[in-house]
Amino acid sequence: MIKMDYGDAEHRKKLEETFVALLDDADERQKTWGKLRKRLYNLKNEFKMLLPTQLKKLMILPYTKLAEIYDTYATLRLAEKDDLHLALKELFSYTKEKGGRFNALSDSIIDFFKNKNNGFDIHTCHYCDMTYINYFQYEEVTKSGKRRGIRTQFDLDHVLDKGRCPLVALSLYNLVPTCPTCNGPHIKGKRVMDVNLNQRQKLSPTSNLYDFDNQVKIWLRPKIERITNMDFLKHMDDYELDFDTLSDADYDKEIDFFYLKERYNYHKCEALRLAELKVKYTSSKIIEMARIICNTGKGEQNEPIPFANMIIEQIRRDIFGLEFSNEHHRSFHKLRKDILDFNDGE
Ligand SMILES: [Zn+2]
């Protein structure tokens, strides 16, 4: 739902440099990569085109390429205990394999996402935008003295399951900060979307093709034919929140996969409250309020009113809270934006 923001080209370059530097034991890993890569070439010729010779390059491949690697690897249908599969798991050690030769990189990768200089938006889950995620500094006194650290309260999800394809376990553009619910066993867990390659390459917040924000619109669908009053909250059962994907139906796959419609409807009061505010405070009402504040009568409406526009804007901001939710990354921001869309007829 929320596209990952890696900043401008210069920032992205710096991010990638910092990210590949997290790889420890790099020479040894590169040597192993050389051997395993050749075994993959023997199984499938396409790998010669897909897999970079440098392991570090694989860590910063664009998501569209990772999706291609993932799909090609899946066609090998290697068993879980397959030799090559296990050797790849050992090399791409996000978490440490039993008796594995290489250190796990999960801690340093999570720290990378938490580092303020890297500029990641860790506020709400990138999949659902319902749940807040965070990290915080803590200090505790133990017998051996004071201990300080940073607690993590979010998951770093591998969009493409690293268990099925270890090749994508250490890739920057396969990682998304999410809430434990979206990443939990009942939703994402180890599931991967059932999609074709084109859809897969698009349907990830890390993909440069991802455009959920413009291709999907959240709206309130009346469930009865004639709506007789605008007391939305008093008639909650007459409405349903819906995700409109007319412009690109592929996004239905993502909406279904994360149960967004079901989960959002549980909180539909958020949308109904905004719809009610929108009906109550029309543009003309707000202009009228601004006039009262500026102490100018209706007859003077054609004359320039000092500060009037500023006050109109201020009232709108205060009532609807859209700018606040944008600037401070509050949850349900897309819902708020879509329901309050002021271009839809008002
Ligand atoms: Zn979530």
mmCIF file of C-alpha atoms in Angstrom, residues 10-331:
data_model
loop_
_atom_site.group_PDB
_atom_site.id
_atom_site.type_symbol
_atom_site.label_atom_id
_atom_site.label_comp_id
_atom_site.label_asym_id
_atom_site.label_seq_id
_atom_site.Cartn_x
_atom_site.Cartn_y
_atom_site.Cartn_z
ATOM 1 C CA GLU A 10 22.101 10.474 -4.902
ATOM 2 C CA HIS A 11 20.545 9.262 -1.639
ATOM 3 C CA ARG A 12 19.686 5.915 -3.201
ATOM 4 C CA LYS A 13 23.282 5.454 -4.270
ATOM 5 C CA LYS A 14 24.490 6.162 -0.750
ATOM 6 C CA LEU A 15 21.910 3.776 0.686
ATOM 7 C CA GLU A 16 23.052 1.014 -1.625
ATOM 8 C CA GLU A 17 26.704 1.582 -0.707
ATOM 9 C CA THR A 18 25.891 1.447 3.002
ATOM 10 C CA PHE A 19 23.763 -1.641 2.501
ATOM 11 C CA VAL A 20 26.327 -3.738 0.635
ATOM 12 C CA ALA A 21 28.926 -2.794 3.265
ATOM 13 C CA LEU A 22 26.872 -4.828 5.763
ATOM 14 C CA LEU A 23 28.050 -8.030 4.123
ATOM 15 C CA ASP A 24 30.701 -9.510 6.376
ATOM 16 C CA ASP A 25 33.206 -12.138 5.355
ATOM 17 C CA ALA A 26 32.732 -10.725 1.869
ATOM 18 C CA ASP A 27 35.718 -12.415 0.163
ATOM 19 C CA GLU A 28 34.835 -15.835 1.472
ATOM 20 C CA ARG A 29 31.184 -15.379 0.530
ATOM 21 C CA GLN A 30 32.129 -14.181 -2.957
ATOM 22 C CA LYS A 31 34.244 -17.298 -3.489
ATOM 23 C CA THR A 32 31.353 -19.524 -2.449
ATOM 24 C CA TRP A 33 28.998 -17.512 -4.675
ATOM 25 C CA GLY A 34 31.240 -18.197 -7.664
ATOM 26 C CA LYS A 35 30.909 -21.939 -7.151
ATOM 27 C CA LEU A 36 27.176 -21.984 -6.433
ATOM 28 C CA ARG A 37 26.427 -19.675 -9.343
ATOM 29 C CA LYS A 38 28.008 -22.134 -11.743
ATOM 30 C CA ARG A 39 25.876 -24.950 -10.347
ATOM 31 C CA LEU A 40 22.795 -22.792 -10.968
ATOM 32 C CA TYR A 41 23.955 -22.099 -14.556
ATOM 33 C CA ASN A 42 24.097 -25.843 -15.151
ATOM 34 C CA LEU A 43 20.522 -26.275 -13.997
ATOM 35 C CA LYS A 44 19.096 -23.408 -15.976
ATOM 36 C CA ASN A 45 20.701 -21.358 -18.697
ATOM 37 C CA GLU A 46 18.590 -18.253 -17.905
ATOM 38 C CA PHE A 47 20.561 -17.790 -14.699
ATOM 39 C CA LYS A 48 23.548 -16.637 -16.768
ATOM 40 C CA MET A 49 21.535 -13.556 -17.719
ATOM 41 C CA LEU A 50 19.852 -13.085 -14.353
ATOM 42 C CA LEU A 51 22.543 -13.569 -11.734
ATOM 43 C CA PRO A 52 25.267 -10.966 -11.284
ATOM 44 C CA THR A 53 28.786 -12.275 -10.857
ATOM 45 C CA GLN A 54 29.256 -10.041 -7.818
ATOM 46 C CA LEU A 55 27.324 -11.070 -4.727
ATOM 47 C CA LYS A 56 27.157 -7.427 -3.629
ATOM 48 C CA LYS A 57 25.445 -6.535 -6.885
ATOM 49 C CA LEU A 58 22.726 -9.072 -6.118
ATOM 50 C CA MET A 59 22.110 -7.267 -2.821
ATOM 51 C CA ILE A 60 21.042 -4.102 -4.638
ATOM 52 C CA LEU A 61 19.305 -5.451 -7.747
ATOM 53 C CA PRO A 62 15.991 -3.718 -8.498
ATOM 54 C CA TYR A 63 12.907 -5.561 -7.286
ATOM 55 C CA THR A 64 11.727 -6.343 -10.840
ATOM 56 C CA LYS A 65 14.931 -8.351 -11.369
ATOM 57 C CA LEU A 66 14.566 -10.112 -8.023
ATOM 58 C CA ALA A 67 11.060 -11.214 -8.989
ATOM 59 C CA GLU A 68 12.468 -12.728 -12.176
ATOM 60 C CA ILE A 69 15.168 -14.562 -10.228
ATOM 61 C CA TYR A 70 12.560 -15.766 -7.748
ATOM 62 C CA ASP A 71 10.254 -17.153 -10.441
ATOM 63 C CA THR A 72 13.113 -18.844 -12.286
ATOM 64 C CA TYR A 73 14.439 -20.412 -9.086
ATOM 65 C CA ALA A 74 10.934 -21.697 -8.270
ATOM 66 C CA THR A 75 10.844 -23.608 -11.569
ATOM 67 C CA LEU A 76 13.837 -25.675 -10.372
ATOM 68 C CA ARG A 77 11.574 -27.236 -7.730
ATOM 69 C CA LEU A 78 14.504 -28.059 -5.484
ATOM 70 C CA ALA A 79 13.630 -30.111 -2.425
ATOM 71 C CA GLU A 80 14.062 -28.444 0.969
ATOM 72 C CA LYS A 81 16.930 -30.771 1.784
ATOM 73 C CA ASP A 82 18.546 -30.375 -1.627
ATOM 74 C CA ASP A 83 22.298 -29.811 -1.396
ATOM 75 C CA LEU A 84 22.412 -26.693 -3.516
ATOM 76 C CA HIS A 85 19.376 -25.167 -1.813
ATOM 77 C CA LEU A 86 20.963 -25.709 1.596
ATOM 78 C CA ALA A 87 24.299 -24.288 0.452
ATOM 79 C CA LEU A 88 22.529 -21.162 -0.833
ATOM 80 C CA LYS A 89 20.652 -20.814 2.457
ATOM 81 C CA GLU A 90 23.971 -20.952 4.277
ATOM 82 C CA LEU A 91 25.502 -18.294 2.043
ATOM 83 C CA PHE A 92 22.529 -15.896 2.100
ATOM 84 C CA SER A 93 22.318 -16.019 5.873
ATOM 85 C CA TYR A 94 19.663 -13.562 6.981
ATOM 86 C CA THR A 95 19.137 -15.744 10.029
ATOM 87 C CA LYS A 96 21.833 -18.214 10.973
ATOM 88 C CA GLU A 97 21.437 -21.751 9.706
ATOM 89 C CA LYS A 98 22.295 -24.528 12.121
ATOM 90 C CA GLY A 99 26.043 -25.121 11.857
ATOM 91 C CA GLY A 100 26.224 -22.514 9.087
ATOM 92 C CA ARG A 101 29.563 -21.007 8.091
ATOM 93 C CA PHE A 102 28.419 -17.395 7.823
ATOM 94 C CA ASN A 103 27.016 -14.945 10.365
ATOM 95 C CA ALA A 104 23.376 -13.935 10.283
ATOM 96 C CA LEU A 105 22.894 -10.437 8.895
ATOM 97 C CA SER A 106 19.366 -9.816 10.219
ATOM 98 C CA ASP A 107 20.482 -7.620 13.140
ATOM 99 C CA SER A 108 22.689 -5.353 11.080
ATOM 100 C CA ILE A 109 20.038 -5.088 8.350
ATOM 101 C CA ILE A 110 17.354 -4.120 10.873
ATOM 102 C CA ASP A 111 19.752 -1.529 12.331
ATOM 103 C CA PHE A 112 20.265 -0.210 8.812
ATOM 104 C CA PHE A 113 16.512 0.395 8.503
ATOM 105 C CA LYS A 114 16.399 2.075 11.919
ATOM 106 C CA ASN A 115 19.327 4.394 11.248
ATOM 107 C CA LYS A 116 17.853 7.895 10.966
ATOM 108 C CA ASN A 117 20.461 8.914 8.351
ATOM 109 C CA ASN A 118 19.033 6.337 5.964
ATOM 110 C CA GLY A 119 15.692 8.131 6.003
ATOM 111 C CA PHE A 120 13.244 5.221 6.054
ATOM 112 C CA ASP A 121 9.647 5.928 6.943
ATOM 113 C CA ILE A 122 9.022 3.699 9.964
ATOM 114 C CA HIS A 123 5.626 4.866 11.168
ATOM 115 C CA THR A 124 2.863 2.689 9.794
ATOM 116 C CA CYS A 125 2.932 -0.749 8.180
ATOM 117 C CA HIS A 126 3.719 -0.497 4.467
ATOM 118 C CA TYR A 127 1.246 -3.268 3.615
ATOM 119 C CA CYS A 128 -1.856 -2.169 5.528
ATOM 120 C CA ASP A 129 -1.274 1.433 6.726
ATOM 121 C CA MET A 130 -3.518 0.465 9.677
ATOM 122 C CA THR A 131 -0.995 -0.390 12.337
ATOM 123 C CA TYR A 132 1.689 1.845 13.766
ATOM 124 C CA ILE A 133 5.205 0.492 13.829
ATOM 125 C CA ASN A 134 8.131 1.973 15.739
ATOM 126 C CA TYR A 135 11.423 1.559 17.523
ATOM 127 C CA PHE A 136 12.594 3.261 20.696
ATOM 128 C CA GLN A 137 15.586 3.695 22.930
ATOM 129 C CA TYR A 138 15.512 1.988 26.272
ATOM 130 C CA GLU A 139 17.695 1.857 29.326
ATOM 131 C CA GLU A 140 17.535 -0.766 32.017
ATOM 132 C CA VAL A 141 19.472 -1.455 35.160
ATOM 133 C CA THR A 142 20.762 -4.977 35.503
ATOM 134 C CA LYS A 143 23.062 -6.580 38.071
ATOM 135 C CA SER A 144 26.038 -5.928 35.844
ATOM 136 C CA GLY A 145 25.164 -2.269 35.329
ATOM 137 C CA LYS A 146 23.137 -0.112 33.023
ATOM 138 C CA ARG A 147 22.147 -1.489 29.655
ATOM 139 C CA ARG A 148 21.014 0.617 26.729
ATOM 140 C CA GLY A 149 19.634 -0.341 23.420
ATOM 141 C CA ILE A 150 17.049 0.222 20.747
ATOM 142 C CA ARG A 151 13.949 -1.960 20.757
ATOM 143 C CA THR A 152 12.394 -2.838 17.437
ATOM 144 C CA GLN A 153 8.640 -2.995 17.147
ATOM 145 C CA PHE A 154 8.188 -3.868 13.538
ATOM 146 C CA ASP A 155 8.932 -6.757 11.216
ATOM 147 C CA LEU A 156 11.189 -6.600 8.207
ATOM 148 C CA ASP A 157 9.351 -8.686 5.677
ATOM 149 C CA HIS A 158 10.921 -10.407 2.690
ATOM 150 C CA VAL A 159 8.393 -9.707 -0.069
ATOM 151 C CA LEU A 160 9.670 -12.756 -1.951
ATOM 152 C CA ASP A 161 9.923 -15.632 0.490
ATOM 153 C CA LYS A 162 13.565 -16.244 1.355
ATOM 154 C CA GLY A 163 12.769 -19.814 2.422
ATOM 155 C CA ARG A 164 11.663 -20.736 -1.084
ATOM 156 C CA CYS A 165 14.395 -18.728 -2.779
ATOM 157 C CA PRO A 166 17.473 -17.999 -0.631
ATOM 158 C CA LEU A 167 18.949 -15.871 -3.461
ATOM 159 C CA VAL A 168 16.736 -12.939 -2.456
ATOM 160 C CA ALA A 169 17.326 -13.123 1.316
ATOM 161 C CA LEU A 170 19.902 -10.323 1.462
ATOM 162 C CA SER A 171 18.513 -7.943 -1.136
ATOM 163 C CA LEU A 172 17.636 -4.401 -0.149
ATOM 164 C CA TYR A 173 14.666 -4.126 -2.493
ATOM 165 C CA ASN A 174 13.102 -7.285 -1.136
ATOM 166 C CA LEU A 175 12.670 -5.802 2.349
ATOM 167 C CA VAL A 176 9.650 -3.938 3.715
ATOM 168 C CA PRO A 177 8.960 -2.689 7.268
ATOM 169 C CA THR A 178 5.590 -4.150 8.257
ATOM 170 C CA CYS A 179 3.380 -4.847 11.241
ATOM 171 C CA PRO A 180 3.493 -8.308 12.840
ATOM 172 C CA THR A 181 -0.114 -8.913 11.750
ATOM 173 C CA CYS A 182 0.560 -8.484 8.044
ATOM 174 C CA ASN A 183 3.741 -10.514 8.356
ATOM 175 C CA GLY A 184 2.135 -13.047 10.711
ATOM 176 C CA PRO A 185 1.113 -16.645 10.044
ATOM 177 C CA HIS A 186 -2.502 -15.783 9.171
ATOM 178 C CA ILE A 187 -1.713 -13.241 6.487
ATOM 179 C CA LYS A 188 1.666 -13.146 4.786
ATOM 180 C CA GLY A 189 3.680 -15.623 6.777
ATOM 181 C CA LYS A 190 5.404 -17.726 4.201
ATOM 182 C CA ARG A 191 2.746 -17.104 1.579
ATOM 183 C CA VAL A 192 3.631 -15.539 -1.746
ATOM 184 C CA MET A 193 1.053 -13.965 -4.044
ATOM 185 C CA ASP A 194 -0.259 -16.258 -6.762
ATOM 186 C CA VAL A 195 0.489 -14.003 -9.729
ATOM 187 C CA ASN A 196 2.246 -14.038 -13.080
ATOM 188 C CA LEU A 197 5.686 -12.482 -13.455
ATOM 189 C CA ASN A 198 4.420 -9.107 -14.724
ATOM 190 C CA GLN A 199 2.090 -8.783 -11.771
ATOM 191 C CA ARG A 200 4.742 -9.922 -9.323
ATOM 192 C CA GLN A 201 7.199 -7.323 -10.626
ATOM 193 C CA LYS A 202 4.661 -4.599 -9.963
ATOM 194 C CA LEU A 203 2.953 -5.656 -6.725
ATOM 195 C CA SER A 204 5.553 -4.764 -4.122
ATOM 196 C CA PRO A 205 5.973 -1.454 -2.247
ATOM 197 C CA THR A 206 9.663 -1.763 -3.173
ATOM 198 C CA SER A 207 9.104 -1.926 -6.934
ATOM 199 C CA ASN A 208 9.615 1.121 -9.117
ATOM 200 C CA LEU A 209 6.459 0.008 -10.993
ATOM 201 C CA TYR A 210 4.323 0.067 -7.850
ATOM 202 C CA ASP A 211 1.534 2.631 -7.978
ATOM 203 C CA PHE A 212 -1.138 1.580 -5.490
ATOM 204 C CA ASP A 213 -1.769 5.174 -4.527
ATOM 205 C CA ASN A 214 -2.946 6.234 -7.988
ATOM 206 C CA GLN A 215 -4.434 2.970 -9.203
ATOM 207 C CA VAL A 216 -6.636 2.210 -6.206
ATOM 208 C CA LYS A 217 -9.298 4.349 -4.630
ATOM 209 C CA ILE A 218 -10.957 3.639 -1.296
ATOM 210 C CA TRP A 219 -14.593 4.713 -1.168
ATOM 211 C CA LEU A 220 -17.827 4.205 0.745
ATOM 212 C CA ARG A 221 -20.308 2.091 -1.116
ATOM 213 C CA PRO A 222 -23.957 2.502 -0.058
ATOM 214 C CA LYS A 223 -25.519 -0.908 0.456
ATOM 215 C CA ILE A 224 -29.076 0.321 0.049
ATOM 216 C CA GLU A 225 -30.556 1.956 -3.042
ATOM 217 C CA ARG A 226 -31.620 5.267 -1.628
ATOM 218 C CA ILE A 227 -29.733 7.032 1.108
ATOM 219 C CA THR A 228 -32.208 9.169 2.993
ATOM 220 C CA ASN A 229 -29.933 11.047 5.367
ATOM 221 C CA MET A 230 -26.336 11.946 5.913
ATOM 222 C CA ASP A 231 -25.958 10.686 9.483
ATOM 223 C CA PHE A 232 -23.336 8.237 8.309
ATOM 224 C CA LEU A 233 -22.248 7.036 11.730
ATOM 225 C CA LYS A 234 -25.803 6.324 12.858
ATOM 226 C CA HIS A 235 -26.350 4.157 9.801
ATOM 227 C CA MET A 236 -23.094 2.260 9.657
ATOM 228 C CA ASP A 237 -24.671 -0.900 8.318
ATOM 229 C CA ASP A 238 -25.861 0.917 5.212
ATOM 230 C CA TYR A 239 -22.289 1.402 4.030
ATOM 231 C CA GLU A 240 -19.328 -0.694 3.124
ATOM 232 C CA LEU A 241 -15.746 0.355 2.475
ATOM 233 C CA ASP A 242 -14.562 -0.735 -0.916
ATOM 234 C CA PHE A 243 -11.300 -0.666 -2.860
ATOM 235 C CA ASP A 244 -11.881 0.419 -6.428
ATOM 236 C CA THR A 245 -9.247 -0.907 -8.845
ATOM 237 C CA LEU A 246 -10.872 -0.026 -12.151
ATOM 238 C CA SER A 247 -7.678 1.503 -13.502
ATOM 239 C CA ASP A 248 -5.569 -1.593 -12.816
ATOM 240 C CA ALA A 249 -7.302 -4.758 -11.615
ATOM 241 C CA ASP A 250 -3.947 -6.378 -10.767
ATOM 242 C CA TYR A 251 -4.047 -4.533 -7.458
ATOM 243 C CA ASP A 252 -7.044 -6.706 -6.465
ATOM 244 C CA LYS A 253 -4.470 -9.440 -5.950
ATOM 245 C CA GLU A 254 -2.726 -7.411 -3.263
ATOM 246 C CA ILE A 255 -5.982 -6.254 -1.648
ATOM 247 C CA ASP A 256 -7.209 -9.858 -1.401
ATOM 248 C CA PHE A 257 -3.854 -11.207 -0.286
ATOM 249 C CA PHE A 258 -3.696 -8.885 2.736
ATOM 250 C CA TYR A 259 -7.474 -9.034 3.434
ATOM 251 C CA LEU A 260 -7.478 -5.251 3.232
ATOM 252 C CA LYS A 261 -11.190 -4.984 2.493
ATOM 253 C CA GLU A 262 -12.170 -7.128 5.466
ATOM 254 C CA ARG A 263 -9.702 -5.461 7.821
ATOM 255 C CA TYR A 264 -10.610 -1.944 6.723
ATOM 256 C CA ASN A 265 -14.329 -2.553 7.098
ATOM 257 C CA TYR A 266 -13.765 -3.344 10.748
ATOM 258 C CA HIS A 267 -12.659 0.282 11.071
ATOM 259 C CA LYS A 268 -15.115 1.841 8.652
ATOM 260 C CA CYS A 269 -16.203 4.380 11.303
ATOM 261 C CA GLU A 270 -13.007 6.284 10.375
ATOM 262 C CA ALA A 271 -14.331 6.792 6.858
ATOM 263 C CA LEU A 272 -17.922 7.447 7.921
ATOM 264 C CA ARG A 273 -16.834 10.163 10.328
ATOM 265 C CA LEU A 274 -14.894 11.901 7.561
ATOM 266 C CA ALA A 275 -17.803 11.577 5.132
ATOM 267 C CA GLU A 276 -20.033 13.178 7.729
ATOM 268 C CA LEU A 277 -17.575 16.041 8.266
ATOM 269 C CA LYS A 278 -17.349 16.555 4.532
ATOM 270 C CA VAL A 279 -21.121 16.940 4.231
ATOM 271 C CA LYS A 280 -21.301 19.208 7.285
ATOM 272 C CA TYR A 281 -18.405 21.454 6.324
ATOM 273 C CA THR A 282 -18.778 22.190 2.650
ATOM 274 C CA SER A 283 -16.494 24.729 0.990
ATOM 275 C CA SER A 284 -19.189 27.403 1.174
ATOM 276 C CA LYS A 285 -19.667 26.700 4.904
ATOM 277 C CA ILE A 286 -15.971 27.068 5.518
ATOM 278 C CA ILE A 287 -15.849 30.343 3.575
ATOM 279 C CA GLU A 288 -18.774 31.542 5.669
ATOM 280 C CA MET A 289 -16.934 30.623 8.867
ATOM 281 C CA ALA A 290 -13.831 32.451 7.654
ATOM 282 C CA ARG A 291 -15.961 35.500 6.963
ATOM 283 C CA ILE A 292 -17.321 35.468 10.496
ATOM 284 C CA ILE A 293 -13.825 35.206 11.890
ATOM 285 C CA CYS A 294 -12.606 38.039 9.670
ATOM 286 C CA ASN A 295 -15.692 39.966 10.637
ATOM 287 C CA THR A 296 -16.762 40.773 7.074
ATOM 288 C CA GLY A 297 -20.338 40.653 5.808
ATOM 289 C CA LYS A 298 -21.677 38.787 2.813
ATOM 290 C CA GLY A 299 -22.010 41.957 0.740
ATOM 291 C CA GLU A 300 -18.277 42.448 0.837
ATOM 292 C CA GLN A 301 -17.525 39.074 -0.630
ATOM 293 C CA ASN A 302 -16.148 40.463 -3.858
ATOM 294 C CA GLU A 303 -13.665 42.684 -2.127
ATOM 295 C CA PRO A 304 -10.300 41.253 -1.153
ATOM 296 C CA ILE A 305 -10.428 40.115 2.464
ATOM 297 C CA PRO A 306 -7.068 40.210 4.184
ATOM 298 C CA PHE A 307 -5.994 36.829 5.568
ATOM 299 C CA ALA A 308 -9.273 35.254 4.409
ATOM 300 C CA ASN A 309 -7.641 32.623 2.232
ATOM 301 C CA MET A 310 -5.220 31.766 4.971
ATOM 302 C CA ILE A 311 -8.051 31.373 7.439
ATOM 303 C CA ILE A 312 -10.098 29.251 5.028
ATOM 304 C CA GLU A 313 -7.096 26.973 4.626
ATOM 305 C CA GLN A 314 -6.522 26.867 8.389
ATOM 306 C CA ILE A 315 -10.122 25.871 9.133
ATOM 307 C CA ARG A 316 -9.999 23.157 6.485
ATOM 308 C CA ARG A 317 -6.769 21.782 7.931
ATOM 309 C CA ASP A 318 -8.146 21.788 11.472
ATOM 310 C CA ILE A 319 -11.411 20.088 10.581
ATOM 311 C CA PHE A 320 -10.155 17.380 8.251
ATOM 312 C CA GLY A 321 -6.621 16.780 9.539
ATOM 313 C CA LEU A 322 -5.336 15.622 6.165
ATOM 314 C CA GLU A 323 -2.091 17.606 6.217
ATOM 315 C CA PHE A 324 -1.385 16.509 9.777
ATOM 316 C CA SER A 325 -1.818 12.861 8.863
ATOM 317 C CA ASN A 326 0.446 13.331 5.860
ATOM 318 C CA GLU A 327 3.202 15.243 7.630
ATOM 319 C CA HIS A 328 3.233 12.964 10.665
ATOM 320 C CA HIS A 329 2.609 9.662 8.863
ATOM 321 C CA ARG A 330 -0.583 8.796 10.745
ATOM 322 C CA SER A 331 -2.328 5.536 9.959
#
